[in-house]
Coordinates of C-alpha atoms in Angstrom, one line a residue:
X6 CA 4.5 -18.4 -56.6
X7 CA 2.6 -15.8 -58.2
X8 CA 4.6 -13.4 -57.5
X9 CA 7.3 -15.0 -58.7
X10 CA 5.9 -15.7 -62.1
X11 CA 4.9 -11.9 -62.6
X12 CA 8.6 -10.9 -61.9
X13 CA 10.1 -13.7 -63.6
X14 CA 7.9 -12.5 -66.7
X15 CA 9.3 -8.4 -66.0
X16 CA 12.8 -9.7 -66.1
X17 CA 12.4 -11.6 -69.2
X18 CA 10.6 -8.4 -71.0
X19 CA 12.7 -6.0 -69.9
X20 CA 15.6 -8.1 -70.9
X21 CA 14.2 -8.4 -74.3
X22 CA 13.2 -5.3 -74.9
X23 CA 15.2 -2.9 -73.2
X24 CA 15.4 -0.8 -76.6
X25 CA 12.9 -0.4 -79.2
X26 CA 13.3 -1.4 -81.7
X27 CA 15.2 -4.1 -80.0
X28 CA 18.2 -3.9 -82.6
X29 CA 18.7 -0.3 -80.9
X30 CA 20.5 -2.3 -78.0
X31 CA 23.6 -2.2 -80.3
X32 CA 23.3 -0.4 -83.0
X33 CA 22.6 2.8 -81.3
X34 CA 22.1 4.8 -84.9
X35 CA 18.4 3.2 -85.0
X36 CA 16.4 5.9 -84.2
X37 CA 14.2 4.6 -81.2
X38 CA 14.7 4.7 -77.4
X39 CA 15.8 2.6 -74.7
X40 CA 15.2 2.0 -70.8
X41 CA 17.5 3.8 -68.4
X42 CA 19.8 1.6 -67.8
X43 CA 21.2 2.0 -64.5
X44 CA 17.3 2.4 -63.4
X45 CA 16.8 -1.1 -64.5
X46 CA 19.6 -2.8 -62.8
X47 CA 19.2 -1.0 -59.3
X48 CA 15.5 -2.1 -59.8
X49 CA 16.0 -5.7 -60.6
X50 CA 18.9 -6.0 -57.8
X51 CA 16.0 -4.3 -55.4
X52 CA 13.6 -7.0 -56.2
X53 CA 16.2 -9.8 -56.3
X54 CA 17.1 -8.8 -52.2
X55 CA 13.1 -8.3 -51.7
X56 CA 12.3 -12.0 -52.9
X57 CA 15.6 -13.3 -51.2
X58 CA 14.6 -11.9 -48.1
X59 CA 10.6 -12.4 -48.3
X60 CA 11.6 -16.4 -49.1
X61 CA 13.9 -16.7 -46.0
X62 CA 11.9 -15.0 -43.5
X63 CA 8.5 -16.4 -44.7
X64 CA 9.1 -20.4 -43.3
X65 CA 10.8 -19.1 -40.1
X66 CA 7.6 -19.4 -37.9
X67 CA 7.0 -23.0 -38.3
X68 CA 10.6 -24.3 -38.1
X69 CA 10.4 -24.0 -34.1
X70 CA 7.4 -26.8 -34.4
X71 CA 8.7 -28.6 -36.9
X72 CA 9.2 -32.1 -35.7
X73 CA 12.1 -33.8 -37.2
X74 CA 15.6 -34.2 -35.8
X75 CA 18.0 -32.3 -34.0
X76 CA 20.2 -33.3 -36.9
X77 CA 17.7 -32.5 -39.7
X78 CA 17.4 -28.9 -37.7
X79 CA 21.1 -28.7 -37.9
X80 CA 20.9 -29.3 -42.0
X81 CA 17.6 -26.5 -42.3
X82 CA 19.8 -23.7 -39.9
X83 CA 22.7 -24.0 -42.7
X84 CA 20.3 -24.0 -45.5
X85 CA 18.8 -20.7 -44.1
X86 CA 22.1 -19.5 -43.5
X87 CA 23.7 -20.1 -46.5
X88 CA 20.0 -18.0 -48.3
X89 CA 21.0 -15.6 -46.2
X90 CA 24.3 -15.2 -47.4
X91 CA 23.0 -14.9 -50.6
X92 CA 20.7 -11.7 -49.6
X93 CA 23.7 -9.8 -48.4
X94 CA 25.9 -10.7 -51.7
X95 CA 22.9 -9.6 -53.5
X96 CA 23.3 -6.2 -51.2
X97 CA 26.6 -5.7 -51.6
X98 CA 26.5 -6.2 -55.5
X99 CA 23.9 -3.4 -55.4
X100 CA 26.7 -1.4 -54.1
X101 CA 28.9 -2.4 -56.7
X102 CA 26.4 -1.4 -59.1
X103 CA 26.5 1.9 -57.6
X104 CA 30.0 2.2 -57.6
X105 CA 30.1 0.9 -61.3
X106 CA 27.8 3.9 -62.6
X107 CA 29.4 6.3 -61.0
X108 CA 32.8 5.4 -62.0
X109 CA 34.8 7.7 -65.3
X110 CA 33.4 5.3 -68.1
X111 CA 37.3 4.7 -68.5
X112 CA 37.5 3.4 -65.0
X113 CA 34.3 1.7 -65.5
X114 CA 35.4 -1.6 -67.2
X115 CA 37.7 -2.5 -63.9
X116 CA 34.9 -1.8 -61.4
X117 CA 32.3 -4.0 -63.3
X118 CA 34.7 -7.3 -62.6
X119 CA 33.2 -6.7 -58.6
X120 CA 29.5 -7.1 -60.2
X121 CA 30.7 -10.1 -62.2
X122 CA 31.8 -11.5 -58.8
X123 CA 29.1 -10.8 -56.8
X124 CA 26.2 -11.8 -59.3
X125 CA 27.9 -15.7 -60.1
X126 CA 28.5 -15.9 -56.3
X127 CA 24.7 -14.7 -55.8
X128 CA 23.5 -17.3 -57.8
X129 CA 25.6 -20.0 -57.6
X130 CA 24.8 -20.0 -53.6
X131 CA 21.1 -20.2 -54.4
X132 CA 21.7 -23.1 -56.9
X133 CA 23.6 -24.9 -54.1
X134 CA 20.7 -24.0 -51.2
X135 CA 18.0 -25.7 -53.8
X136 CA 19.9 -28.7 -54.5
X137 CA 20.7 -29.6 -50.5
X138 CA 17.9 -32.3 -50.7
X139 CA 19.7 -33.6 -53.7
X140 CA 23.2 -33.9 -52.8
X141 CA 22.5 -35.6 -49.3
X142 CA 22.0 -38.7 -50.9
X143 CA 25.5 -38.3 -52.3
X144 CA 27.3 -37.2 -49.7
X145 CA 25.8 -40.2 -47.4
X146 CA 27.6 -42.5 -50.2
X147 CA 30.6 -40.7 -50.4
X148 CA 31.1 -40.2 -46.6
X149 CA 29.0 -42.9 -44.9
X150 CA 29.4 -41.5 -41.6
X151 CA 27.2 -38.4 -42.4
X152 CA 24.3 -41.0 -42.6
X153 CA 24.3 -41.9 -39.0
X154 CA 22.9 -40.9 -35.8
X155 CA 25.2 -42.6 -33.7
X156 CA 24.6 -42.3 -29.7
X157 CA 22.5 -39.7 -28.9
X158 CA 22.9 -39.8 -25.8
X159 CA 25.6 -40.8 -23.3
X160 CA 23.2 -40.5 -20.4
X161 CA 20.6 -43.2 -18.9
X162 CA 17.1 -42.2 -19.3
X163 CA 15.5 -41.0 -16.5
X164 CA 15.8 -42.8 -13.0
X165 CA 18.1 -46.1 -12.3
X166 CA 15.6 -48.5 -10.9
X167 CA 16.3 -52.1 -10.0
X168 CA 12.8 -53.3 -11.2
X169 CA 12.2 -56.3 -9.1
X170 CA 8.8 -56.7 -10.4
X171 CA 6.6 -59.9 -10.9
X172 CA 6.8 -61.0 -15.0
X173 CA 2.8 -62.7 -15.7
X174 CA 2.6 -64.9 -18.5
X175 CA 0.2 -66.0 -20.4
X176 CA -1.3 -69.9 -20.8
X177 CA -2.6 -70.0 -24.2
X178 CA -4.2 -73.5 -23.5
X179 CA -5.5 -73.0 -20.2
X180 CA -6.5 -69.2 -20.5
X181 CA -5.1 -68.8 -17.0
X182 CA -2.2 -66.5 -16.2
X183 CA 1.3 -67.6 -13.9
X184 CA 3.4 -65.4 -11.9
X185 CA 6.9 -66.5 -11.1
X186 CA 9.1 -63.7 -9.2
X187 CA 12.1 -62.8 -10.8
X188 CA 15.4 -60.5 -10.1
X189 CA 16.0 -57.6 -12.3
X190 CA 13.1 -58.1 -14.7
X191 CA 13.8 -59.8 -17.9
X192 CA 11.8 -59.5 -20.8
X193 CA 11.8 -61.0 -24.2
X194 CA 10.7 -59.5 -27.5
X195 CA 7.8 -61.3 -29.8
X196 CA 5.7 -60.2 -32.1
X197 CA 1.7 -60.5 -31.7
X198 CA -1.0 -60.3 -34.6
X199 CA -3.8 -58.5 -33.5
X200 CA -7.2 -59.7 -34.2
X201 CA -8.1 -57.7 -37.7
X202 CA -10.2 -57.8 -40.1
X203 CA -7.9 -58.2 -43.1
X204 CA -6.8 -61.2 -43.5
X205 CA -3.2 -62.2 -42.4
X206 CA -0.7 -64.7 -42.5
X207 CA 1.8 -65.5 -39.5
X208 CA 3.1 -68.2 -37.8
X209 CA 6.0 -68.8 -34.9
X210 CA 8.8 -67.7 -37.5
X211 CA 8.4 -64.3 -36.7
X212 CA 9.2 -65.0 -33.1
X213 CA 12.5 -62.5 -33.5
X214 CA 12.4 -59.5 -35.3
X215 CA 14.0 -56.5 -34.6
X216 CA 15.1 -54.0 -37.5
X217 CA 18.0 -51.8 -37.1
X218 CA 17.2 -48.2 -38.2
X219 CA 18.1 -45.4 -40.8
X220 CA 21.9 -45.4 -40.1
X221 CA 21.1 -45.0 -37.9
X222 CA 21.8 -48.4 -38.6
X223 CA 18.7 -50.7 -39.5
X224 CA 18.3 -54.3 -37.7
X225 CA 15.7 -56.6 -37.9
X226 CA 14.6 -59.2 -36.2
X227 CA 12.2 -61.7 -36.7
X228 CA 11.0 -61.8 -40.5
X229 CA 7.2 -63.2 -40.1
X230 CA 4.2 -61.8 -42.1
X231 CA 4.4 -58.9 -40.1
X232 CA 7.8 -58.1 -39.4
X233 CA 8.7 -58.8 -43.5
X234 CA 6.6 -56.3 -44.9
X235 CA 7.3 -53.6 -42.0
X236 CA 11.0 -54.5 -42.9
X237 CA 10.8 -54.7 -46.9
X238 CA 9.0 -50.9 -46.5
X239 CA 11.8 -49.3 -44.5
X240 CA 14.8 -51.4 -46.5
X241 CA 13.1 -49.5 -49.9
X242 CA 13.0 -46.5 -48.2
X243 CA 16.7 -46.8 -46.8
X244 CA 17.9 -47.8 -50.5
X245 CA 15.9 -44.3 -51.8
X246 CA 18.1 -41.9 -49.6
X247 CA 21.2 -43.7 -49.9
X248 CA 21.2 -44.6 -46.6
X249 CA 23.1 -48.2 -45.0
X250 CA 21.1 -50.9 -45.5
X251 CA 18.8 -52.7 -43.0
X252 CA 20.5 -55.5 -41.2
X253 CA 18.5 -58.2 -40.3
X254 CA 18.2 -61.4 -38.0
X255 CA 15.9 -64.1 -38.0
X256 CA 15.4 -67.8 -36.1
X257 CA 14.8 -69.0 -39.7
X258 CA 17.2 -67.1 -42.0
X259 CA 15.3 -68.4 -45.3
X260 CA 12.7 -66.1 -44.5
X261 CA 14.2 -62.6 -44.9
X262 CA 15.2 -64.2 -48.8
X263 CA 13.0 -61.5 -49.8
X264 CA 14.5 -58.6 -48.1
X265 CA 18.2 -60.0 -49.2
X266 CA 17.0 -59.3 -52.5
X267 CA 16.2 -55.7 -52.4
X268 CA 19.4 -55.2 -50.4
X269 CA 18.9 -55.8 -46.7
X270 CA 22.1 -57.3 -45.1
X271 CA 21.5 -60.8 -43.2
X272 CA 23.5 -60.9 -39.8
X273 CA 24.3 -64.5 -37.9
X274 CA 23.9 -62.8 -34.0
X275 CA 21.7 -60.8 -32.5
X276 CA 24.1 -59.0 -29.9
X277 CA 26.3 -58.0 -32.6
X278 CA 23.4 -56.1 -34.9
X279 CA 22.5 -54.2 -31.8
X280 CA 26.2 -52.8 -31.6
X281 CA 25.8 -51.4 -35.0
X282 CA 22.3 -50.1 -34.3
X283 CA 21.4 -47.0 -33.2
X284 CA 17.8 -47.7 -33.9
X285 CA 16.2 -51.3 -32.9
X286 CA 12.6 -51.7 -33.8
X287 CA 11.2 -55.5 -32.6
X288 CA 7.9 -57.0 -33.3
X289 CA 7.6 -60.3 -31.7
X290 CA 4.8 -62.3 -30.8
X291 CA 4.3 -62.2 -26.8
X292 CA 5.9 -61.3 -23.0
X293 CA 7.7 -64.6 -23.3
X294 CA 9.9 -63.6 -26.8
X295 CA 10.2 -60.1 -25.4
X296 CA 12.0 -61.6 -22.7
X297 CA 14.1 -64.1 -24.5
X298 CA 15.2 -61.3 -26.9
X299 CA 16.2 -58.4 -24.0
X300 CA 18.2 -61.1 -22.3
X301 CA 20.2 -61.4 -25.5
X302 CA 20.3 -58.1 -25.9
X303 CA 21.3 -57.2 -23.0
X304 CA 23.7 -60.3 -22.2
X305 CA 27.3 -58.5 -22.3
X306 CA 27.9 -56.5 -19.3
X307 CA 30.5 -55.0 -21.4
X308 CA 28.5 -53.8 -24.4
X309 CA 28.1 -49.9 -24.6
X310 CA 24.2 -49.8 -25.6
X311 CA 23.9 -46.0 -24.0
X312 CA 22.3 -43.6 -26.8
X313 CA 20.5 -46.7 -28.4
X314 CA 16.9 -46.3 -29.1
X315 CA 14.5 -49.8 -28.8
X316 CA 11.1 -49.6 -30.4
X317 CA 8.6 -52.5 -29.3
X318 CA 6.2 -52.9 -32.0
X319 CA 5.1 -56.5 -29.9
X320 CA 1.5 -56.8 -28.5
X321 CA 2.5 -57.1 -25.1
X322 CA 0.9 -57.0 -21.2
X323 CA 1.3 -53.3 -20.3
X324 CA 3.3 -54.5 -17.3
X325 CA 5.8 -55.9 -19.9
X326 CA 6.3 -53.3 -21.6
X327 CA 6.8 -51.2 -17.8
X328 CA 9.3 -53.7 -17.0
X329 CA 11.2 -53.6 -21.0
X330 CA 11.4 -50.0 -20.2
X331 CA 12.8 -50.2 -16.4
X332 CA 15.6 -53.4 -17.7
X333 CA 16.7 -51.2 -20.9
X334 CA 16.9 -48.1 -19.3
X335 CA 19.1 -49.2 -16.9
X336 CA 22.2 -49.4 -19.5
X337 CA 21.6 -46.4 -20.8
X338 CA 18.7 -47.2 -23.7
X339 CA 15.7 -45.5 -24.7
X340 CA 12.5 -47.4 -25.2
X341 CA 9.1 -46.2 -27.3
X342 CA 6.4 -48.5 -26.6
X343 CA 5.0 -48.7 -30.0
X344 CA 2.5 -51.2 -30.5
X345 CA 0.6 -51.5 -34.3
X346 CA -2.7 -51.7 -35.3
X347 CA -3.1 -53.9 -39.0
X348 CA -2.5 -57.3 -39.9
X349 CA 0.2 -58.0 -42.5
X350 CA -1.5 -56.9 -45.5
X351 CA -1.8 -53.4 -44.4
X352 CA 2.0 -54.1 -42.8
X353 CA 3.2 -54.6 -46.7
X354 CA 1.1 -51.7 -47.6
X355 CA 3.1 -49.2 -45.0
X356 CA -0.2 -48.2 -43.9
X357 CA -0.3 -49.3 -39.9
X358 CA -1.8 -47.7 -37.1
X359 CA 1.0 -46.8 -34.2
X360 CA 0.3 -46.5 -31.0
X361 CA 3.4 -44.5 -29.3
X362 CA 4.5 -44.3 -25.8
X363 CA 8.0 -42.9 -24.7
X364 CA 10.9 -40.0 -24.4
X365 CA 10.0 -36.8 -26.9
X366 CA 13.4 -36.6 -28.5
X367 CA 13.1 -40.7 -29.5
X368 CA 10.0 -40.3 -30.7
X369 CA 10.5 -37.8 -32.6
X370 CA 13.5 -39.8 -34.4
X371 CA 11.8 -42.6 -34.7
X372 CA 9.2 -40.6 -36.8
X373 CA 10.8 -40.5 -40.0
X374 CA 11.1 -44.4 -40.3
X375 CA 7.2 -44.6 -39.6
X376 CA 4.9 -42.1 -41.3
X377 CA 4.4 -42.9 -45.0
X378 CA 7.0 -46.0 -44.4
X379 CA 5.7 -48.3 -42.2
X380 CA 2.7 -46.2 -40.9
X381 CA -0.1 -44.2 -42.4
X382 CA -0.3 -42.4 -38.6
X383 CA 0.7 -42.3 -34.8
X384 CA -1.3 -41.8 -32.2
X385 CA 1.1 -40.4 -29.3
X386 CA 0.6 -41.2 -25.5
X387 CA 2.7 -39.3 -23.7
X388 CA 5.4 -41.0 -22.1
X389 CA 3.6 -43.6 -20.2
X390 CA 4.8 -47.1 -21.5
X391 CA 1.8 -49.0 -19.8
X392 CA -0.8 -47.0 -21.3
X393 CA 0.2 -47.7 -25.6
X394 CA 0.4 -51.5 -24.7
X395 CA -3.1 -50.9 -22.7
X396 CA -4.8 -49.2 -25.5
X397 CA -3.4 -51.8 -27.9
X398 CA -4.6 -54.6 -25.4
X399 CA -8.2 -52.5 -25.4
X400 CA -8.6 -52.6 -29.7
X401 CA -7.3 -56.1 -29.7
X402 CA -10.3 -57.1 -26.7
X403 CA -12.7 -54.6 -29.0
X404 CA -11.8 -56.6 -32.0
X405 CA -12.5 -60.3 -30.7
X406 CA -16.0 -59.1 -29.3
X407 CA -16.8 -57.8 -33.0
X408 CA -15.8 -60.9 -34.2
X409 CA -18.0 -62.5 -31.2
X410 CA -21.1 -61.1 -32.8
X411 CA -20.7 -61.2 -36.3
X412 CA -20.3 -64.8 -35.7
X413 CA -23.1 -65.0 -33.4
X414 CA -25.1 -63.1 -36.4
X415 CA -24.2 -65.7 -39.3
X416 CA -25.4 -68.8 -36.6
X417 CA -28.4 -67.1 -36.0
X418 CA -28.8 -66.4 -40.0
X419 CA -28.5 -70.0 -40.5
X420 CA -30.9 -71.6 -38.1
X421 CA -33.8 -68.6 -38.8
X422 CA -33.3 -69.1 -42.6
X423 CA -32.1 -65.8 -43.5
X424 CA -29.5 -67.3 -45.2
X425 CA -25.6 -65.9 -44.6
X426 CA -25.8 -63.9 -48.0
X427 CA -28.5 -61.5 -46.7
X428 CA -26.3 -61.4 -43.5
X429 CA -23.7 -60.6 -45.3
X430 CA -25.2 -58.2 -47.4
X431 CA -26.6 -56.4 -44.3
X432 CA -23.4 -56.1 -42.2
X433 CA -21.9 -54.6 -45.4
X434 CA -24.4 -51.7 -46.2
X435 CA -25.2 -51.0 -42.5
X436 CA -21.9 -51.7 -40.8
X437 CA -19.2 -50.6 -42.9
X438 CA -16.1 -52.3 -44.2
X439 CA -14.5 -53.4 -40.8
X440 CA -17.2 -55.5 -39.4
X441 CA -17.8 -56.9 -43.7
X442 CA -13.9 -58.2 -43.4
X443 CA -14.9 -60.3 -40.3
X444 CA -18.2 -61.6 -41.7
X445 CA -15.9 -62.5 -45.0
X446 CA -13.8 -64.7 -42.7
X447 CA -16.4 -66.8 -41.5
X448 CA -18.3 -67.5 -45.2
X449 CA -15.1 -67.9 -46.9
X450 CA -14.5 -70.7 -44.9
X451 CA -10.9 -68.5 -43.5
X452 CA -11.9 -69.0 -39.7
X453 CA -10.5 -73.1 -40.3
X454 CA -7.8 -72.8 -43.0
X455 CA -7.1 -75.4 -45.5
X456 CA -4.7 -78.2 -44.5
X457 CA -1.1 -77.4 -44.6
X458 CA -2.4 -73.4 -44.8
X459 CA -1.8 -71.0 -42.0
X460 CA -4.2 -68.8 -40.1
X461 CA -4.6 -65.0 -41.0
X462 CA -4.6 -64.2 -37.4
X463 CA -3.1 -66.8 -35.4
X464 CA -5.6 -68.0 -32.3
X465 CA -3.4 -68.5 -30.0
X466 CA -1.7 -64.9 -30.5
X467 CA -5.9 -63.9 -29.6
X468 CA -6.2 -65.7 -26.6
X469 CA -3.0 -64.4 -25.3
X470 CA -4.6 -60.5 -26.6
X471 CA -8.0 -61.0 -24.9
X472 CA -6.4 -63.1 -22.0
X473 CA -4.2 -59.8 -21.3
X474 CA -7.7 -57.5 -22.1
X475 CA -9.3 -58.9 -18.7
X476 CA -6.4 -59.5 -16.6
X477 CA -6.0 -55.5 -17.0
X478 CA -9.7 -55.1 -16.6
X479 CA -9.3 -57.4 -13.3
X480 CA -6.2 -55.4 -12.1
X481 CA -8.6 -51.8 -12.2
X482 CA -11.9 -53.6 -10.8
X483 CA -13.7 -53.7 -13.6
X484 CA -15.0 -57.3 -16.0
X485 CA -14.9 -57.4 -19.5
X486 CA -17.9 -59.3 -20.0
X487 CA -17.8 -59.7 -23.8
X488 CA -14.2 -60.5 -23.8
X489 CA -14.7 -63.3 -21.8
X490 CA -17.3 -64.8 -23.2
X491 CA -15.4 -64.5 -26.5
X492 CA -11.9 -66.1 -24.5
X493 CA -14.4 -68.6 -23.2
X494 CA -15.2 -69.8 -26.9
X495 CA -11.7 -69.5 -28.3
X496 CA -10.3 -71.3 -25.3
X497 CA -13.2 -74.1 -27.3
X498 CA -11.5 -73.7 -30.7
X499 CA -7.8 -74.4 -29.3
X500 CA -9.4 -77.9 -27.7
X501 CA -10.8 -78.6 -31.1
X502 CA -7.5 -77.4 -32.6
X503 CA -5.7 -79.8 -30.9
X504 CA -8.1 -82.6 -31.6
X505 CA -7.7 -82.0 -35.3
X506 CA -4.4 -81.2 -35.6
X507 CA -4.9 -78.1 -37.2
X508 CA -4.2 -74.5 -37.0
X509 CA -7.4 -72.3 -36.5
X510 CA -7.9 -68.4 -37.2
X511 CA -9.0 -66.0 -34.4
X512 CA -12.5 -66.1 -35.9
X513 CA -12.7 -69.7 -34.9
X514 CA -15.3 -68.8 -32.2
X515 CA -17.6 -69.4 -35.0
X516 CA -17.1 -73.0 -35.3
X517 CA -18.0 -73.1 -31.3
X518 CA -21.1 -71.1 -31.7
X519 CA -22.3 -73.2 -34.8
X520 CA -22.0 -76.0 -32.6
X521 CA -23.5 -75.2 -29.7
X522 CA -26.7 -74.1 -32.1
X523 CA -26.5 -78.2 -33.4
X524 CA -24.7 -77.5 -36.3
X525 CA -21.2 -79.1 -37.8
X526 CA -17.8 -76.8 -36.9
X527 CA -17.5 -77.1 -40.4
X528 CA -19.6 -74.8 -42.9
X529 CA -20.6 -76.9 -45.8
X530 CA -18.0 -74.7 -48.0
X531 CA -15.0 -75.5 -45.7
X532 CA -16.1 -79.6 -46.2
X533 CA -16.0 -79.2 -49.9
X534 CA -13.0 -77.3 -49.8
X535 CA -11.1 -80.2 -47.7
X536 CA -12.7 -82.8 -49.5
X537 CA -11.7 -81.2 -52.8
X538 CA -8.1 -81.0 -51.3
X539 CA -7.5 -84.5 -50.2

């Protein structure tokens, strides 16, 4: 850029001043002197092919490792071609120059129409390589069709298995798990809150949600707390690039209102969105809804899915996510198990945490969609499916022991006589932000909501997370002490749940441990608070 600026500044002076006095540039009866012309030009057409050349060459070594799409690679080679065009215009105009001075000066006026050529060509092909960014957008809305990604692939990925694997499900009510043998394993597609520390609506609506992607076409499914702001983020970002709008499905329509309004298009059938999609990102709530989903999905025989590319966002068993992978590959699709880490305040913020497993060349289109969209970074496993939905599995067993002993903290606070504000105070200059979230849950009164208010994380969705923790634990023989204790005291807050009739938060395991230590369920601030409301 420096560089730049110092020549841009040479040009301008020269231009300005090629004779001095400047009036001596045509009225040469001024006594004065001027710059060799011909000098000047050969040297400002030598520096025009040095800085054409130096500014294709120099980005060359990092366009091997850059990782964006074939198609995107496609758009950069043409850019780079079309500069270097330019560089040999800019050469051959030199040559004209050359030509020009050496011409009779009566010949001279019908050589110069070459350089006329040559320069507006030079200059109008740089204009053009700078404004590619720019005109993409229009040519997407002129020609829709240059928008889309449309089937990658026509091959399956990897091997055809049949996949006659064992589907374990999860009893939120009895903690215990079931096994029931199935043919060609089915799946079904749900999102699951994770156990965070910023609080979070979400309820059963979100049970469907799969978005469509990039046009690739964007589909989703399944408009919960989660799935609407992941959605709303990519549908803005779709809009900015003049891209097709993200298509969207949902068990209660009402709900994607919201994305409707910013231009997302509302679809009546799932197996029909899929057709249009080239992309399909779901976040659903459990094993169960991934199943349910997949069999949709995957319900016409007929339907050419090969080339497609699912993304499971869902907290899910790791063996569920093995068997997505086996039943989708097996017509052709690609799967990226892609669980997130956030709850749905950092989802309408675009800043989750995704945990990627799956193929190289899906990932990396899937990228585009997540960084700065829906993600503020990926953490990328390899291709092993079981191990993103395992290390998702091991941050949602991490998160319910935290909560396990900053609730244990606040109980014993209480009964010493510390008091929960010097708790409180503690955990938030000692332990950081993360573990001051959790604590905020428990004196705010958020662990038992308000009647007629939902749960920021939903406890049922955290027994089915830590139920899944130690039945992985279990399956490498090894115990997950903490975690069980903590499923142990949740498994308490679902009985009390269904006492009271209402909905409790994943840091309910508070109300357990206050009343094991002969205190109410209730903090005194939760009792004013429901008084207050009835």
């Amino acid at each position: 850029m420096v560089w730049l600026a110092l020549y841009a500044a040479f040009c301008l002076g020269t231009s300005i001043f090629t004779c001095w006095p400047v009036a001596k540039y045509w009225d040469n009866a001024i006594e004065g002197g001027c710059i060799e012309r011909s000098a000047l030009n050969y040297a400002i057409a030598g520096f025009n092919i040095f800085n054409d050349l130096i500014i294709l060459l120099l980005p060359v070594p990092w366009l091997r490792g850059l990782q964006v799409t074939f198609r995107a690679k496609l758009v950069l080679i043409g850019v780079f071609t079309c500069g270097a065009f330019a560089a040999i215009v800019a050469i051959v105009r030199l040559h004209s120059l050359f030509v020009h001075g050496s011409a009779p000066i009566d010949q001279q006026p019908l050589v110069g129409v070459d350089i006329a050529v040559w320069s507006g060509l030079e200059i109008n092909i740089a204009i053009i390589c700078a404004s590619v960014p720019a005109l993409k957008a229009l040519f997407v809305k002129i020609i829709p069709k240059l928008g889309t990604y449309k089937k990658y692939s026509k091959n399956p990925y990897g091997r055809n298995t049949s996949g006659n694997m064992p589907l374990q499900s999860f009893d939120k009510r009895t903690g215990n798990f079931s096994t029931k043998a199935k043919g060609p394993i089915e799946i079904k597609v749900q999102r699951s809150i994770q156990m965070n520390s910023v609080p979070a609506e979400d309820d059963d609506s979100e049970k469907h949600l799969v978005f469509n992607g990039w046009k690739a076409d964007c589909y989703a499914q399944g408009l919960g707390s989660m799935g609407i702001g992941m959605a709303m983020n990519l549908q803005k970002r779709l809009a900015e690039l003049g891209f097709p709008a993200l298509q969207y499905h949902n068990r209660t329509m009402s709900r994607g209102q919201r994305l409707q309004e910013i231009g997302g298009v509302a679809r009546d059938n799932i197996s029909e969105l899929v057709d249009r999609s080239d992309i399909v990102f779901m976040s659903l709530s459990d094993d169960a809804a991934l199943k349910e989903i997949l069999d949709r999905v995957l319900d016409d025989p007929a339907a050419d899915l090969s080339g497609k590319v699912i993304v499971d966002t869902s907290t899910v068993h790791p063996k569920s996510s093995n068997q997505a992978h086996q039943r989708v590959r097996q017509r052709g699709m690609k799967f990226i198990a892609a669980p997130v880490f956030g709850a749905s305040p950092v989802a309408a913020e675009g800043k989750l945490l995704w945990v990627i497993a799956g193929p190289d060349d899906a990932v990396q289109l899937i990228t585009p969609f997540i960084v700065g969209i829906m993600g503020r970074r990926i953490i990328r496993l390899g291709d092993d499916f079981m191990q993103s939905s395992m290390l998702k599995t091991a941050g949602n067993f991490m998160t319910a022991g935290m909560m396990e002993l900053v609730a244990e903290a606040h109980v014993f606070a209480e009964k010493t006589g510390l008091g929960t504000e010097a708790m409180e105070e503690l955990i938030e200059h000692q332990y950081g932000p993360l573990a001051l979230s959790m604590s905020k849950r428990l004196t705010t009164g958020a662990y038992l909501p308000g009647r007629g208010q939902k749960p920021w994380s939903d406890l049922g969705l955290a027994l089915k997370d830590v139920g899944h923790g130690i039945d992985c634990a279990e399956g490498s023989d090894s115990r997950l002490e903490v975690a069980e204790v903590a499923l142990r005291h949740l498994t308490e807050a679902r009985a009390y749940s269904d006492v009271e009739g209402r909905p409790l938060d994943s840091s309910s395991m508070y109300g357990v441990l206050r009343r094991g230590a002969g205190l109410s369920f209730e903090t005194d601030l939760v009792k004013k608070r429901d008084n207050d409301d009835e």
